Coordinates of C-alpha atoms and ligand atoms in Angstrom, one line a residue:
M1436 CA 133.8 7.6 -115.3
P1437 CA 136.2 4.8 -114.8
E1438 CA 135.0 1.2 -115.0
E1439 CA 135.0 -0.2 -111.5
Q1440 CA 138.4 -1.9 -111.1
G1441 CA 138.0 -5.7 -111.0
Q1442 CA 134.3 -5.5 -111.7
Q1443 CA 133.0 -8.9 -112.8
S1444 CA 131.0 -9.2 -116.0
T1445 CA 129.5 -12.6 -115.1
A1446 CA 130.3 -14.7 -112.1
A1447 CA 130.7 -17.7 -114.3
D1448 CA 133.7 -16.5 -116.4
A1449 CA 135.1 -14.1 -113.8
T1450 CA 136.0 -11.6 -116.5
Q1451 CA 137.3 -8.4 -115.1
T1452 CA 136.4 -5.1 -116.6
L1453 CA 138.8 -2.2 -117.0
D1454 CA 139.1 0.9 -119.0
A1455 CA 142.6 0.0 -120.2
V1456 CA 145.2 -2.7 -120.1
V1457 CA 148.8 -1.8 -120.5
I1458 CA 151.2 -4.5 -121.6
G1459 CA 154.7 -3.9 -120.4
A1460 CA 156.2 -2.3 -117.2
G1461 CA 159.3 -0.6 -118.5
F1462 CA 159.7 3.1 -119.0
G1463 CA 156.8 3.2 -121.5
G1464 CA 154.3 1.0 -119.6
M1465 CA 155.0 2.5 -116.2
Y1466 CA 154.3 6.0 -117.4
A1467 CA 151.3 5.0 -119.5
L1468 CA 149.8 3.4 -116.3
H1469 CA 150.5 6.5 -114.3
S1470 CA 149.2 9.0 -116.9
L1471 CA 146.0 7.1 -117.6
R1472 CA 145.3 6.3 -114.0
E1473 CA 145.9 9.9 -112.9
S1474 CA 143.3 11.0 -115.5
G1475 CA 140.7 8.8 -113.8
L1476 CA 140.7 5.6 -115.8
S1477 CA 140.9 2.1 -114.3
V1478 CA 144.1 0.6 -115.6
R1479 CA 146.2 -2.4 -115.0
A1480 CA 149.7 -3.2 -116.4
Y1481 CA 151.1 -6.7 -117.0
D1482 CA 154.7 -7.8 -117.4
A1483 CA 156.3 -11.2 -117.8
A1484 CA 159.3 -10.0 -115.8
G1485 CA 159.8 -10.5 -112.1
G1486 CA 160.1 -6.8 -111.6
V1487 CA 159.4 -3.4 -113.1
G1488 CA 162.0 -1.9 -115.6
G1489 CA 161.5 -3.7 -118.9
T1490 CA 164.8 -3.6 -120.8
W1491 CA 166.6 -2.6 -117.7
W1492 CA 165.2 -5.5 -115.8
W1493 CA 166.3 -8.1 -118.4
N1494 CA 169.6 -6.6 -119.6
R1495 CA 171.8 -7.3 -116.5
Y1496 CA 174.8 -8.4 -118.6
P1497 CA 178.2 -7.1 -117.4
G1498 CA 178.9 -3.6 -118.7
A1499 CA 175.3 -2.7 -119.5
R1500 CA 174.9 1.1 -119.6
V1501 CA 172.9 3.8 -121.1
D1502 CA 174.3 4.6 -124.5
F1503 CA 172.3 7.9 -124.9
P1504 CA 173.3 11.3 -123.6
G1505 CA 172.4 10.0 -120.1
G1506 CA 172.9 11.6 -116.7
P1507 CA 169.9 13.7 -115.8
F1508 CA 168.4 13.4 -119.3
Y1509 CA 167.7 9.7 -119.8
C1510 CA 164.8 9.6 -117.4
Y1511 CA 161.2 10.8 -116.8
T1512 CA 160.7 14.5 -117.2
F1513 CA 157.1 14.9 -116.1
S1514 CA 157.6 15.3 -112.4
E1515 CA 159.7 18.2 -111.3
E1516 CA 159.7 16.8 -107.8
L1517 CA 161.2 13.5 -109.2
V1518 CA 163.8 15.4 -111.1
Q1519 CA 164.8 17.3 -107.9
E1520 CA 164.9 14.1 -105.8
W1521 CA 166.8 11.6 -107.9
D1522 CA 170.5 11.9 -108.0
W1523 CA 172.2 10.4 -111.1
S1524 CA 175.9 10.0 -110.5
E1525 CA 177.3 9.3 -113.9
T1526 CA 176.9 10.6 -117.5
Q1527 CA 176.2 7.1 -118.7
P1528 CA 174.4 5.4 -115.8
D1529 CA 174.8 1.6 -115.5
Q1530 CA 171.9 -0.9 -115.6
A1531 CA 171.7 -1.2 -111.8
S1532 CA 171.3 2.6 -111.4
V1533 CA 168.5 2.8 -114.1
L1534 CA 166.7 -0.2 -112.5
A1535 CA 167.0 1.4 -109.0
Y1536 CA 165.5 4.6 -110.5
L1537 CA 162.6 2.8 -112.0
N1538 CA 161.9 1.0 -108.8
Y1539 CA 162.0 4.3 -107.0
V1540 CA 159.5 5.7 -109.5
A1541 CA 157.2 2.7 -109.1
D1542 CA 157.1 3.3 -105.3
K1543 CA 156.9 7.1 -105.4
F1544 CA 153.8 7.0 -107.7
D1545 CA 152.4 3.9 -106.1
L1546 CA 152.4 2.0 -109.4
R1547 CA 152.9 -1.5 -108.0
R1548 CA 149.3 -1.9 -106.9
D1549 CA 148.2 -2.0 -110.5
I1550 CA 151.1 -4.0 -112.0
H1551 CA 150.9 -7.7 -112.3
L1552 CA 154.4 -9.1 -112.7
E1553 CA 155.4 -12.6 -113.9
T1554 CA 152.2 -12.5 -115.9
R1555 CA 152.3 -12.6 -119.7
V1556 CA 149.4 -11.5 -121.8
T1557 CA 148.7 -14.6 -123.8
S1558 CA 146.0 -13.3 -126.1
A1559 CA 144.3 -10.1 -127.1
H1560 CA 141.2 -10.2 -129.3
Y1561 CA 139.1 -7.2 -130.4
D1562 CA 135.5 -8.2 -129.8
Q1563 CA 133.7 -6.3 -132.5
A1564 CA 130.2 -6.8 -131.0
A1565 CA 131.3 -5.6 -127.6
Q1566 CA 133.6 -3.0 -129.0
R1567 CA 136.2 -4.0 -126.4
W1568 CA 139.4 -6.0 -126.1
A1569 CA 139.2 -9.5 -124.7
I1570 CA 142.5 -10.2 -123.0
E1571 CA 143.8 -13.4 -121.4
T1572 CA 146.9 -13.8 -119.2
S1573 CA 149.3 -16.6 -118.3
A1574 CA 147.8 -16.4 -114.8
G1575 CA 144.4 -17.4 -116.2
E1576 CA 142.9 -14.0 -115.9
K1577 CA 140.3 -12.8 -118.4
I1578 CA 140.0 -9.0 -118.8
N1579 CA 137.6 -7.0 -120.8
A1580 CA 139.1 -3.6 -121.6
Q1581 CA 138.0 -0.7 -123.8
F1582 CA 141.6 0.2 -124.6
L1583 CA 144.8 -1.8 -125.1
I1584 CA 148.1 -0.1 -124.7
C1585 CA 151.1 -2.0 -126.0
A1586 CA 154.3 -0.8 -124.4
L1587 CA 156.1 -4.0 -125.3
G1588 CA 159.6 -2.6 -125.8
T1589 CA 161.6 -2.2 -129.0
L1590 CA 164.4 -4.5 -128.0
S1591 CA 162.6 -7.2 -126.0
Q1592 CA 162.1 -10.1 -128.5
T1593 CA 165.5 -11.8 -128.3
N1594 CA 167.2 -13.1 -131.4
M1595 CA 168.6 -16.6 -130.9
P1596 CA 170.2 -17.7 -134.1
D1597 CA 169.5 -21.2 -135.3
I1598 CA 173.0 -22.7 -135.0
A1599 CA 173.5 -26.4 -135.4
G1600 CA 174.4 -28.3 -132.3
F1601 CA 173.0 -25.7 -129.9
E1602 CA 171.1 -28.2 -127.8
S1603 CA 174.3 -30.3 -127.3
F1604 CA 176.3 -27.6 -125.5
A1605 CA 177.1 -28.8 -122.0
G1606 CA 178.4 -25.6 -120.4
E1607 CA 176.5 -22.5 -119.2
C1608 CA 174.6 -20.5 -121.9
Y1609 CA 173.1 -17.0 -121.7
H1610 CA 171.6 -14.4 -123.9
T1611 CA 172.5 -10.8 -122.9
G1612 CA 168.8 -9.8 -123.0
H1613 CA 167.8 -12.6 -120.6
W1614 CA 170.6 -12.3 -118.2
P1615 CA 170.2 -14.2 -114.9
Q1616 CA 169.6 -12.4 -111.6
E1617 CA 172.6 -13.8 -109.9
K1618 CA 176.1 -12.9 -110.9
V1619 CA 177.7 -15.1 -113.5
E1620 CA 181.2 -16.2 -112.4
F1621 CA 183.7 -15.9 -115.2
A1622 CA 186.8 -16.4 -113.1
G1623 CA 188.9 -19.4 -114.4
K1624 CA 186.4 -20.0 -117.2
R1625 CA 186.7 -20.1 -121.0
V1626 CA 184.0 -17.8 -122.3
G1627 CA 182.7 -17.3 -125.8
V1628 CA 180.7 -14.3 -127.0
I1629 CA 178.8 -14.4 -130.3
G1630 CA 177.9 -10.9 -131.5
T1631 CA 179.5 -7.5 -131.4
G1632 CA 176.6 -5.0 -131.3
S1633 CA 176.0 -2.7 -128.3
S1634 CA 175.5 -5.5 -125.9
G1635 CA 178.6 -7.6 -126.9
I1636 CA 180.8 -4.5 -127.1
Q1637 CA 179.8 -3.4 -123.6
A1638 CA 180.2 -6.8 -122.1
I1639 CA 183.4 -8.0 -123.8
P1640 CA 185.9 -5.7 -122.0
V1641 CA 184.4 -6.5 -118.6
I1642 CA 184.3 -10.3 -119.2
A1643 CA 187.9 -10.3 -120.5
E1644 CA 189.1 -8.8 -117.2
E1645 CA 187.7 -11.8 -115.3
A1646 CA 187.7 -14.8 -117.5
A1647 CA 190.6 -17.2 -118.0
H1648 CA 190.0 -16.8 -121.8
L1649 CA 187.6 -15.0 -124.0
T1650 CA 186.8 -15.9 -127.6
V1651 CA 184.8 -13.3 -129.5
F1652 CA 182.9 -14.5 -132.6
Q1653 CA 182.4 -11.5 -134.8
R1654 CA 180.3 -11.4 -138.0
T1655 CA 180.4 -7.6 -138.7
P1656 CA 183.0 -5.2 -137.2
Q1657 CA 181.3 -2.2 -135.7
F1658 CA 182.3 1.4 -135.3
T1659 CA 182.4 2.1 -131.6
I1660 CA 183.2 5.3 -129.8
P1661 CA 184.6 5.7 -126.3
A1662 CA 181.6 6.4 -124.1
G1663 CA 183.4 9.0 -122.1
N1664 CA 181.5 8.1 -119.0
R1665 CA 182.3 10.3 -116.1
P1666 CA 180.9 11.5 -112.8
L1667 CA 178.3 14.1 -113.3
D1668 CA 179.3 17.6 -112.4
P1669 CA 177.1 18.7 -109.4
A1670 CA 177.1 22.3 -110.7
F1671 CA 175.8 21.1 -114.1
V1672 CA 173.1 19.0 -112.5
S1673 CA 172.0 21.8 -110.2
E1674 CA 171.8 24.2 -113.1
A1675 CA 169.6 21.7 -115.1
R1676 CA 167.4 21.2 -112.1
K1677 CA 167.0 24.9 -111.5
N1678 CA 165.9 25.5 -115.1
W1679 CA 164.1 22.2 -115.6
A1680 CA 161.2 23.7 -117.6
T1681 CA 163.6 25.2 -120.1
V1682 CA 165.7 22.0 -120.2
R1683 CA 162.6 19.9 -120.9
D1684 CA 161.6 22.3 -123.6
Q1685 CA 165.0 22.1 -125.2
M1686 CA 164.8 18.3 -125.1
M1687 CA 161.5 18.3 -126.8
K1688 CA 162.9 20.5 -129.6
S1689 CA 166.2 18.7 -130.2
P1690 CA 166.7 15.9 -132.8
L1691 CA 167.5 13.2 -130.3
G1692 CA 165.5 14.4 -127.3
A1693 CA 168.5 15.5 -125.3
P1694 CA 168.9 19.2 -124.5
Y1695 CA 171.5 19.8 -127.2
P1696 CA 170.7 21.7 -130.4
A1697 CA 171.3 20.2 -133.8
P1698 CA 174.6 21.3 -135.3
K1699 CA 174.4 24.4 -137.4
L1700 CA 177.4 23.9 -139.5
S1701 CA 177.7 21.5 -142.4
S1702 CA 181.0 19.7 -143.0
R1703 CA 181.5 22.0 -146.1
D1704 CA 181.6 25.0 -143.8
H1705 CA 185.0 23.9 -142.5
S1706 CA 188.3 23.1 -144.0
A1707 CA 189.7 19.6 -143.8
E1708 CA 192.0 20.7 -141.0
Q1709 CA 189.2 22.3 -139.0
R1710 CA 187.1 19.2 -139.4
R1711 CA 190.0 17.0 -138.1
E1712 CA 190.4 19.3 -135.1
L1713 CA 186.7 19.1 -134.3
Y1714 CA 186.6 15.3 -134.7
E1715 CA 189.7 15.0 -132.4
K1716 CA 188.0 17.2 -129.8
L1717 CA 184.7 15.3 -129.9
W1718 CA 186.4 11.9 -129.9
R1719 CA 188.3 12.8 -126.7
K1720 CA 185.0 14.0 -125.2
G1721 CA 183.4 10.6 -126.1
G1722 CA 179.8 9.7 -126.5
L1723 CA 177.6 10.3 -129.5
S1724 CA 178.8 13.9 -130.0
I1725 CA 181.1 13.1 -132.9
L1726 CA 178.2 11.8 -134.9
F1727 CA 175.3 14.1 -133.8
D1728 CA 176.9 17.3 -132.6
S1729 CA 179.7 17.8 -135.3
Y1730 CA 178.1 18.6 -138.6
S1731 CA 174.5 18.6 -139.9
D1732 CA 175.3 16.4 -142.9
I1733 CA 177.1 13.4 -141.4
L1734 CA 174.1 11.2 -142.1
T1735 CA 173.1 12.8 -145.4
N1736 CA 176.3 13.5 -147.3
E1737 CA 178.3 10.4 -148.3
E1738 CA 181.6 12.3 -148.5
A1739 CA 181.3 13.7 -145.0
N1740 CA 180.3 10.3 -143.7
A1741 CA 183.2 8.6 -145.4
E1742 CA 185.7 11.2 -144.0
L1743 CA 184.4 10.6 -140.5
A1744 CA 184.5 6.9 -141.0
E1745 CA 188.1 7.1 -142.1
F1746 CA 188.9 9.3 -139.0
M1747 CA 187.4 6.6 -136.8
R1748 CA 189.2 3.8 -138.6
A1749 CA 192.5 5.7 -137.9
K1750 CA 191.6 5.7 -134.2
I1751 CA 191.1 2.0 -134.3
R1752 CA 194.5 1.5 -135.9
D1753 CA 196.0 3.5 -133.0
L1754 CA 194.3 1.2 -130.5
V1755 CA 195.0 -2.3 -131.7
D1756 CA 198.5 -3.8 -131.6
D1757 CA 198.3 -6.9 -133.8
P1758 CA 197.9 -6.0 -137.5
A1759 CA 196.0 -9.2 -138.3
V1760 CA 193.5 -8.6 -135.5
L1761 CA 193.2 -5.0 -136.4
E1762 CA 192.3 -5.9 -140.0
K1763 CA 189.4 -7.9 -138.8
L1764 CA 188.2 -5.1 -136.6
L1765 CA 188.0 -2.4 -139.2
P1766 CA 184.3 -1.6 -140.1
D1767 CA 183.3 -1.0 -143.7
Y1768 CA 179.8 0.4 -143.5
Q1769 CA 178.6 4.0 -143.4
V1770 CA 179.1 5.2 -139.9
G1771 CA 175.9 5.8 -137.9
T1772 CA 173.6 3.8 -140.2
K1773 CA 173.8 0.9 -137.7
R1774 CA 172.9 1.6 -134.1
Q1775 CA 176.0 3.6 -132.9
V1776 CA 177.8 1.7 -130.1
L1777 CA 179.6 3.4 -127.2
D1778 CA 182.3 1.4 -125.3
K1779 CA 184.8 1.5 -122.6
G1780 CA 188.2 0.0 -123.7
Y1781 CA 186.7 -2.2 -126.4
Y1782 CA 189.5 -2.2 -129.0
A1783 CA 192.3 -2.3 -126.4
T1784 CA 190.7 -5.6 -125.1
Y1785 CA 192.1 -7.3 -128.2
N1786 CA 195.6 -6.5 -127.0
R1787 CA 195.2 -8.8 -124.1
D1788 CA 196.8 -12.3 -124.1
N1789 CA 193.6 -14.0 -123.0
V1790 CA 191.4 -12.7 -125.8
T1791 CA 190.9 -14.3 -129.3
L1792 CA 188.9 -12.7 -132.1
V1793 CA 187.3 -15.1 -134.6
D1794 CA 186.2 -13.4 -137.9
L1795 CA 183.0 -15.3 -138.9
R1796 CA 183.2 -13.7 -142.4
E1797 CA 186.4 -15.6 -143.0
D1798 CA 185.5 -18.8 -141.1
A1799 CA 181.8 -19.3 -140.1
I1800 CA 180.5 -21.3 -137.2
E1801 CA 179.8 -24.9 -138.4
T1802 CA 178.4 -26.2 -135.2
I1803 CA 178.1 -25.8 -131.5
T1804 CA 179.5 -28.9 -129.8
P1805 CA 179.1 -30.2 -126.2
T1806 CA 182.5 -28.5 -125.4
G1807 CA 182.5 -25.3 -127.5
I1808 CA 182.3 -24.1 -131.1
R1809 CA 183.7 -25.6 -134.2
T1810 CA 184.2 -23.5 -137.3
V1811 CA 183.9 -24.5 -141.0
A1812 CA 187.7 -24.5 -141.2
G1813 CA 187.8 -27.1 -138.4
E1814 CA 189.0 -24.8 -135.6
E1815 CA 187.8 -26.0 -132.2
H1816 CA 187.2 -23.3 -129.6
A1817 CA 186.7 -24.9 -126.1
L1818 CA 184.2 -23.0 -124.0
D1819 CA 182.8 -23.3 -120.5
I1820 CA 180.3 -20.4 -121.0
L1821 CA 178.6 -19.4 -124.2
I1822 CA 177.0 -16.0 -124.5
F1823 CA 174.7 -14.9 -127.2
A1824 CA 174.9 -11.1 -127.7
T1825 CA 172.9 -11.6 -130.9
G1826 CA 170.4 -8.9 -130.4
Y1827 CA 166.7 -8.7 -131.0
D1828 CA 163.9 -9.0 -133.5
A1829 CA 163.8 -5.2 -133.0
I1830 CA 161.0 -2.7 -133.0
T1831 CA 158.3 -5.0 -134.5
G1832 CA 159.2 -8.4 -133.0
A1833 CA 157.3 -8.0 -129.7
F1834 CA 154.2 -6.8 -131.4
V1835 CA 154.1 -9.7 -133.8
G1836 CA 154.9 -12.0 -130.9
L1837 CA 151.9 -10.7 -129.0
N1838 CA 149.9 -11.0 -132.3
P1839 CA 146.7 -9.3 -131.3
R1840 CA 143.6 -10.0 -133.3
G1841 CA 141.6 -7.1 -134.6
R1842 CA 138.3 -6.7 -136.5
G1843 CA 137.0 -9.9 -138.0
G1844 CA 139.8 -11.8 -136.2
I1845 CA 142.6 -10.5 -138.4
S1846 CA 146.0 -11.2 -136.8
L1847 CA 148.7 -8.6 -136.7
K1848 CA 151.1 -11.1 -138.1
D1849 CA 148.9 -11.4 -141.2
K1850 CA 148.3 -7.6 -141.4
W1851 CA 152.0 -7.0 -141.3
A1852 CA 153.1 -9.9 -143.5
E1853 CA 154.4 -7.6 -146.2
R1854 CA 154.7 -4.2 -144.5
F1855 CA 154.8 -2.9 -141.0
S1856 CA 152.1 -0.2 -141.5
T1857 CA 150.7 2.1 -138.9
Y1858 CA 149.3 5.5 -138.5
L1859 CA 151.6 7.8 -136.4
G1860 CA 153.5 4.7 -135.4
M1861 CA 150.9 4.4 -132.6
T1862 CA 147.7 3.0 -134.2
I1863 CA 146.8 0.4 -136.8
P1864 CA 143.7 0.2 -139.1
E1865 CA 141.5 -2.8 -138.2
F1866 CA 142.8 -2.7 -134.6
P1867 CA 140.5 -0.2 -133.0
N1868 CA 141.4 1.2 -129.6
L1869 CA 144.8 -0.3 -129.7
F1870 CA 147.7 2.0 -129.1
M1871 CA 151.4 1.3 -129.3
I1872 CA 154.2 3.1 -127.5
H1873 CA 157.4 3.2 -129.5
G1874 CA 155.8 1.3 -132.3
P1875 CA 157.2 0.9 -135.8
E1876 CA 157.1 4.2 -137.8
S1877 CA 157.4 6.2 -134.6
P1878 CA 160.8 7.8 -133.5
S1879 CA 161.3 5.0 -131.0
V1880 CA 165.0 4.1 -130.8
L1881 CA 166.2 7.4 -132.4
F1882 CA 164.8 9.7 -129.8
N1883 CA 165.1 9.9 -126.0
M1884 CA 162.9 6.9 -125.1
P1885 CA 161.7 7.9 -121.7
L1886 CA 160.7 11.3 -122.9
G1887 CA 159.1 9.8 -126.0
A1888 CA 157.1 7.4 -123.9
E1889 CA 155.8 10.3 -121.8
L1890 CA 154.7 12.3 -124.9
Q1891 CA 153.1 9.3 -126.6
S1892 CA 151.3 8.2 -123.4
D1893 CA 149.9 11.7 -122.8
W1894 CA 148.7 11.8 -126.4
I1895 CA 146.9 8.5 -125.9
R1896 CA 145.4 9.8 -122.6
D1897 CA 144.2 13.0 -124.3
C1898 CA 142.8 11.0 -127.2
I1899 CA 140.8 8.8 -124.9
H1900 CA 139.3 11.7 -123.0
Y1901 CA 138.5 13.5 -126.3
L1902 CA 136.5 10.4 -127.3
R1903 CA 134.6 10.4 -124.1
E1904 CA 133.9 14.1 -124.3
Q1905 CA 132.5 13.6 -127.8
G1906 CA 130.3 10.7 -126.6
Q1907 CA 132.4 8.3 -128.8
G1908 CA 133.9 5.0 -127.7
V1909 CA 136.0 3.7 -130.5
I1910 CA 138.9 5.2 -132.6
E1911 CA 140.5 3.6 -135.6
P1912 CA 142.8 5.1 -138.2
T1913 CA 141.8 5.1 -141.9
A1914 CA 143.7 3.1 -144.5
A1915 CA 144.4 6.4 -146.3
A1916 CA 146.0 7.9 -143.2
E1917 CA 148.0 4.7 -142.8
E1918 CA 149.2 4.9 -146.4
A1919 CA 150.2 8.6 -146.2
W1920 CA 152.0 8.0 -142.9
G1921 CA 154.1 5.2 -144.5
Q1922 CA 155.0 7.6 -147.2
E1923 CA 155.9 10.4 -144.8
V1924 CA 158.2 8.0 -142.8
A1925 CA 159.9 6.9 -146.1
E1926 CA 160.3 10.4 -147.4
I1927 CA 162.0 11.6 -144.3
A1928 CA 164.4 8.6 -144.3
G1929 CA 165.0 9.2 -148.0
Q1930 CA 166.7 12.5 -147.2
T1931 CA 169.3 10.5 -145.2
M1932 CA 171.5 7.5 -145.6
F1933 CA 169.0 5.4 -143.6
S1934 CA 166.9 3.0 -145.8
A1935 CA 165.6 -0.5 -146.0
D1936 CA 168.9 -1.5 -147.7
I1937 CA 171.1 -0.9 -144.7
D1938 CA 172.3 -4.0 -142.8
S1939 CA 171.0 -3.2 -139.4
W1940 CA 168.3 -4.1 -137.0
Y1941 CA 166.7 -0.7 -137.9
S1942 CA 165.7 -2.3 -141.2
G1943 CA 165.1 -5.9 -140.0
A1944 CA 168.2 -7.2 -141.8
N1945 CA 169.4 -9.2 -138.7
I1946 CA 166.5 -11.6 -138.7
P1947 CA 166.4 -14.3 -141.3
G1948 CA 163.1 -14.1 -143.2
K1949 CA 162.0 -10.7 -141.9
H1950 CA 161.0 -8.3 -144.6
R1951 CA 163.2 -5.3 -144.9
Q1952 CA 161.7 -1.9 -144.0
F1953 CA 163.2 1.1 -142.3
T1954 CA 160.8 1.5 -139.4
V1955 CA 161.9 4.6 -137.6
Y1956 CA 160.4 8.0 -138.0
L1957 CA 163.4 10.3 -138.2
G1958 CA 163.2 13.9 -137.0
G1959 CA 161.9 13.2 -133.5
P1960 CA 160.6 16.6 -132.5
N1961 CA 158.6 16.9 -135.7
F1962 CA 156.8 13.7 -134.8
Y1963 CA 155.5 15.3 -131.6
R1964 CA 154.4 18.4 -133.5
R1965 CA 152.6 16.1 -136.0
L1966 CA 150.8 14.3 -133.1
D1967 CA 149.6 17.7 -131.8
E1968 CA 148.4 18.7 -135.2
V1969 CA 146.4 15.5 -135.6
A1970 CA 144.8 16.2 -132.2
E1971 CA 144.1 19.8 -132.9
K1972 CA 142.3 18.8 -136.1
N1973 CA 140.0 16.6 -134.1
Y1974 CA 142.0 13.5 -134.6
E1975 CA 142.4 13.8 -138.3
G1976 CA 142.9 10.5 -140.1
F1977 CA 140.8 8.6 -137.6
V1978 CA 137.2 7.3 -137.7
L1979 CA 135.3 7.5 -134.4
E1980 CA 132.5 5.2 -133.4
K1981 CA 129.9 5.5 -130.7
V1982 CA 129.5 2.7 -128.2
Y1983 CA 126.3 0.9 -129.2
Ligands
NA7_3364 P1 172.7 -6.0 -132.2 O1 173.1 -4.6 -132.3 O2 171.6 -6.5 -133.1 O3 174.0 -6.9 -132.3 C1 173.8 -8.3 -132.5 C2 175.2 -8.8 -132.8 O4 175.0 -10.3 -133.0 C3 175.7 -8.3 -134.1 O5 177.1 -8.2 -134.1 C4 175.3 -9.4 -135.1 O6 176.1 -9.4 -136.3 C5 175.5 -10.6 -134.3 N1 174.8 -11.8 -134.8 C6 173.4 -11.9 -134.9 N2 173.1 -13.1 -135.4 C7 174.3 -13.7 -135.6 C8 174.6 -15.0 -136.0 N3 173.7 -15.9 -136.5 N4 175.9 -15.4 -136.1 C9 176.9 -14.5 -135.7 N5 176.6 -13.3 -135.2 C10 175.3 -12.9 -135.2 O7 172.1 -6.3 -130.7 P2 172.6 -5.8 -129.3 O8 171.9 -6.5 -128.2 O9 174.1 -5.7 -129.3 O10 172.2 -4.2 -129.4 C11 170.9 -3.8 -129.2 C12 171.2 -2.6 -128.5 O11 171.2 -1.4 -129.3 C13 170.4 -2.2 -127.3 O12 170.7 -3.0 -126.2 C14 170.8 -0.8 -127.1 O13 172.0 -0.7 -126.3 C15 171.1 -0.3 -128.4 P3 175.7 -8.6 -137.6 O14 176.0 -7.2 -137.3 O15 174.2 -8.8 -137.8 O16 176.5 -9.2 -138.7

């Protein structure tokens, strides 16, 4: 039976009692709320944002778009009715469309009545004697919940580099992940963008069209692929809708969670000429296909990877006019080992008269000044607007930021001081009844995130009901299961070019002082089979406890 919503433990402290608290109201948190509530639990979600949508609420920067095989596939799959009702118009929907969709979902499933917005969870302590979570919010609420579901987002803890003189800047200053609600006016302004990851590369061409001048401060040149965004073909959408159960099944079986099978051929099955033809075709098509639909060994065979990288560098050479600028834009890492960026007209932007590229590897930023940026070589770049497209303390940052306290008051920050260790990427020893959605060591950012959030939330729901059916109230993974899971994640990554050594936010390399660890479980569909196996074996790897 659900705890009575809002029930007060004592009149004095006005503590509210719930079955579960969900932190986050993005794709993950919204569905977790829906799934748990539909199963009869009393649940409330909290989010610091002013609206639902998580990442899609915050990331309003110009040019923000889905960089996954989008269209009708980057969305919830659980409700056939929703799939039939919502019309996506493009293959790579823009931020406004995704946010409109999530608002529609919030209304359709009546989620808002249980979401408290503009409210941050300020502390979460496991009360060992009560076997429940004691939660406090920025609104002064105290909640006592049996389960804590952390749907905090993998890219929600922004990275603001510590650059001298930052406070002195007199112009407007924004981070792409905290973009204002109102439109930022670039017309007639001198704009600086620091960072050329997905966010910078999406924003730069759009800003260049409007600004008087744009200066891009680049530390590492990136491989980016034309997104190939186009209107969705109504016949294609109608076919997918007609066969939705099959499409969903294909999504759950495919490596990235989109309904496209893994490539069957290895690069060695084709001649150099055949490979070039295929790469040409897929480059023209755009999107992630060239990386994920070409050959099975692009991310496992260094030779195949180097050949594709060279193909892509040749494309960049074709696109950039000035040889000195081109030299700075040529990437030198193994393609695909950083988050793959998709763009619209990125390289051609550097052919514009109003765009300057500053290579920070040649000449680093010395200081931000009241009027712009000065480099070590003494170059002054005058700016009216400064944009940080400097990314996130990804995957783990928001969890460490929340810093829940588990058994005996242990903090997650201390627990993870040397290793981000979990069981199934969803649970942590010493943190009973705490579940993460898209946590470290889950497939998170390398699988369709809305679909992954559904599958993980439903697993959590089933786990909670299993506990109740068994007359148990607490679940916690064992240290042995945690250790084995860490090995499994590392072993799978070890078969690829991904590792703790790559310079990417996948491995924590972008955050000074963060320890390096590759925290993504590769091989998405296998993860969900593993979750099923654990459940079928009566939650193998966990210890259950009765409520005293
Ligand atoms: P990313 O991919 O982490 O990119 C951040 C960029 O900022 C990247 O080019 C960094 O260079 C650069 N950066 C970070 N710190 C600094 C400092 N101190 N000085 C100069 N440049 C710096 O974040 P995004 O927001 O672009 O992408 C996240 C997205 O991935 C997400 O929104 C999804 O669309 C997928 P570096 O490469 O570290 O040298």
